[in-house]
Amino acid sequence: MKVTEMGEKNGQMSESLLLGGLLALAGGFFDAYTYLCRGGVFANAQTGNIVLFGLELAERQWLRALTYLLPILAFALGVVAAELIKRRGKREHRPDGALHWRQTIVLVEVVILAVAAFAPQNLNTAVNISISFVCAMQVETFRKVRGSAFATTMCTGNLRSGTEQLVLWRQNGDRKAASKARHYYAIILWFIVGAALGALCTNAWGERALLLTCAPLLAAFGLMFREEETHASV
């Protein structure tokens, strides 16, 4: 069954709440893992790394500054890579049964994470670069949940938008605003659960705990393909 690029009105699976939750679960896990196990670096949102990079520059700690700069650059490259895969996927004709470009990106994420999980502590910088690259690909690829802009690897924007929709609902009684607020807070909750699981699993299994993030990603991969078949048959 061909995986088609369908718009919001058709309930595109890549914008479903369940798929967004699975990706947010992995996103929360990433941040807990890199912070606890890979040298206190944030892999998802690069604001923390940018601040720490500036602090290290101010103290003239050039090598330590580099450990924060490299994930920032990797994040930028991840966005570029996702866009290139997207453009190629939309340009080329895909036969029935071929993977959607979003599914291709998820598989790339899984491969990178599986390799990174076996890297020793002396390769922490390389692991942080890899995870930042993965997070950038994910946040660039999955940008909406049920038609609203979301992020699955960071929470600040979701918290702002969810609270905004909550205020609109309280002021105007807008049921759509209430629904959107629930969606935003649900994604945040998934992220928190992922961070908690990341902390517990990292403390228990160390570097190999990263392998567990492949589970929600593979579930998202399969869910995307199966649900598109369902829509196509309706």
XYZ file of C-alpha atoms in Angstrom:
234
model
C 0.000 0.000 0.000
C 1.371 3.356 -0.974
C 2.037 5.803 1.822
C 0.601 9.068 0.568
C 1.203 12.661 1.558
C -2.224 13.660 2.854
C -3.372 16.995 4.189
C -4.750 17.897 7.570
C -8.362 17.270 6.534
C -7.549 13.631 5.813
C -6.007 13.034 9.236
C -2.400 12.653 8.144
C -0.803 10.028 10.379
C 2.434 11.973 10.762
C 0.352 14.599 12.595
C -1.507 12.235 14.920
C -1.428 12.732 18.675
C -0.264 9.169 19.320
C 2.660 9.439 16.926
C 3.593 12.829 18.390
C 3.491 11.312 21.860
C 5.825 8.477 20.882
C 8.303 10.936 19.415
C 8.081 13.170 22.490
C 8.714 10.116 24.682
C 11.968 9.547 22.799
C 12.762 13.264 22.960
C 12.519 13.394 26.745
C 14.658 10.279 27.002
C 17.365 11.865 24.812
C 17.802 14.886 27.068
C 17.916 12.872 30.294
C 20.387 10.425 28.754
C 22.862 12.973 27.402
C 22.717 15.087 30.557
C 23.221 12.182 32.972
C 25.451 9.901 30.931
C 27.226 11.952 28.288
C 28.792 14.894 30.065
C 25.905 17.203 30.959
C 25.151 18.285 27.398
C 21.616 18.972 26.173
C 20.899 17.162 22.915
C 17.430 18.490 22.073
C 16.977 22.227 22.482
C 20.231 23.982 21.772
C 19.575 27.067 23.926
C 21.313 25.501 26.916
C 24.319 24.544 24.808
C 24.528 28.033 23.325
C 24.522 29.572 26.808
C 27.160 27.140 28.069
C 29.225 27.768 24.940
C 29.188 31.490 25.704
C 30.167 30.886 29.324
C 33.125 28.737 28.314
C 34.259 31.371 25.825
C 34.087 34.009 28.555
C 36.349 31.842 30.729
C 38.665 31.125 27.785
C 38.053 27.413 28.069
C 38.409 26.768 24.358
C 38.289 22.962 24.376
C 35.314 22.843 26.723
C 33.578 25.445 24.571
C 34.066 23.157 21.586
C 32.128 20.361 23.291
C 29.075 22.639 23.272
C 29.644 24.156 19.837
C 29.799 20.822 18.008
C 26.273 19.673 19.029
C 24.965 23.086 17.947
C 26.527 22.656 14.513
C 25.283 19.058 14.337
C 21.755 20.270 15.034
C 21.988 22.692 12.119
C 23.278 19.918 9.860
C 20.404 17.675 10.954
C 17.913 20.259 9.738
C 19.728 20.416 6.398
C 19.747 16.622 6.087
C 16.022 16.353 6.840
C 15.207 18.974 4.231
C 17.313 17.221 1.606
C 15.597 13.879 2.287
C 12.213 15.598 2.196
C 12.852 17.293 -1.139
C 14.207 14.137 -2.698
C 11.267 12.109 -1.394
C 8.719 14.558 -2.789
C 10.511 14.843 -6.123
C 10.911 11.147 -6.877
C 8.054 8.856 -7.863
C 7.561 6.137 -5.268
C 6.084 2.752 -6.223
C 3.421 1.120 -4.079
C 4.906 -0.152 -0.829
C 7.835 2.265 -0.863
C 8.666 4.112 2.316
C 7.493 7.657 2.859
C 10.322 10.150 3.309
C 9.301 10.638 6.950
C 9.663 6.916 7.566
C 13.109 7.020 5.979
C 14.160 9.709 8.448
C 12.880 7.666 11.391
C 14.930 4.675 10.234
C 18.017 6.881 9.918
C 17.416 8.006 13.508
C 17.199 4.411 14.728
C 20.444 3.390 13.026
C 22.370 6.381 14.408
C 21.047 5.831 17.940
C 21.792 2.104 17.874
C 25.411 2.815 16.938
C 25.763 5.622 19.500
C 24.526 3.360 22.317
C 27.693 1.276 22.067
C 30.105 4.211 22.149
C 32.296 4.352 25.293
C 32.576 7.361 27.575
C 35.650 8.708 25.806
C 33.415 9.278 22.764
C 30.803 11.342 24.574
C 31.292 14.299 22.267
C 30.633 12.121 19.222
C 27.495 10.701 20.866
C 26.174 14.159 21.724
C 26.811 15.274 18.160
C 24.930 12.225 16.859
C 21.924 12.720 19.132
C 21.744 16.444 18.356
C 21.730 15.539 14.672
C 18.914 13.032 15.259
C 16.864 15.527 17.276
C 17.175 18.138 14.542
C 15.981 15.673 11.911
C 13.023 14.740 14.088
C 11.924 18.262 14.975
C 12.239 19.367 11.355
C 10.290 16.375 10.038
C 7.411 16.201 12.520
C 6.242 19.759 13.023
C 2.507 19.438 13.599
C 0.043 17.473 15.698
C -3.533 17.599 14.416
C -2.830 20.694 12.385
C -1.133 22.705 15.137
C 2.579 23.489 15.313
C 4.346 21.294 17.879
C 7.851 20.220 18.795
C 8.617 16.688 19.981
C 12.165 17.296 21.234
C 11.606 20.422 23.359
C 8.813 21.847 25.511
C 9.089 25.646 25.710
C 7.060 26.358 22.577
C 4.489 23.705 23.466
C 4.061 25.177 26.957
C 3.565 28.666 25.533
C 1.083 27.535 22.885
C -0.816 25.247 25.230
C -1.226 27.962 27.834
C -2.281 30.435 25.156
C -5.011 28.061 23.982
C -6.085 27.507 27.586
C -6.533 31.250 28.063
C -8.544 31.496 24.823
C -10.810 28.701 26.013
C -11.380 30.340 29.400
C -12.085 33.723 27.806
C -14.218 32.707 24.837
C -15.388 29.181 25.586
C -13.723 28.042 22.354
C -13.871 24.243 22.330
C -11.221 24.030 19.628
C -8.864 26.019 21.848
C -9.578 23.644 24.731
C -8.829 20.655 22.501
C -5.575 22.179 21.289
C -4.546 22.954 24.882
C -5.102 19.313 25.837
C -2.972 18.192 22.900
C -0.103 20.489 23.817
C -0.128 19.421 27.445
C -0.393 15.764 26.425
C 2.793 16.098 24.374
C 4.512 17.767 27.334
C 3.391 14.892 29.574
C 4.820 12.336 27.134
C 8.087 14.280 27.170
C 8.190 14.256 30.981
C 7.520 10.512 31.038
C 10.340 10.039 28.534
C 12.715 12.095 30.676
C 11.797 10.083 33.785
C 12.290 6.802 31.949
C 15.556 8.130 30.552
C 16.828 8.901 34.028
C 15.791 5.530 35.463
C 17.102 3.487 32.546
C 20.359 5.424 32.258
C 21.066 4.930 35.955
C 20.369 1.218 35.541
C 22.052 0.423 32.221
C 24.362 3.329 31.458
C 25.340 3.924 27.845
C 23.242 1.038 26.464
C 20.037 2.643 27.739
C 19.942 4.689 24.548
C 18.880 1.545 22.691
C 15.472 1.801 24.360
C 14.673 4.958 22.368
C 14.571 2.806 19.244
C 11.337 1.212 20.516
C 9.065 4.298 20.345
C 10.697 5.360 17.092
C 10.071 1.990 15.469
C 6.520 2.054 16.824
C 6.038 5.458 15.192
C 7.483 4.083 11.952
C 5.072 1.152 11.889
C 2.113 3.224 13.028
C 2.652 5.709 10.221
C 2.620 3.048 7.550
C -0.306 1.065 8.955
C -2.519 4.098 9.528
C -1.931 5.413 6.033
C -3.196 2.076 4.726
C -6.294 2.466 6.868
C -7.014 5.934 5.506
C -6.431 4.781 1.954
C -8.980 2.014 2.324
C -11.739 4.293 3.629
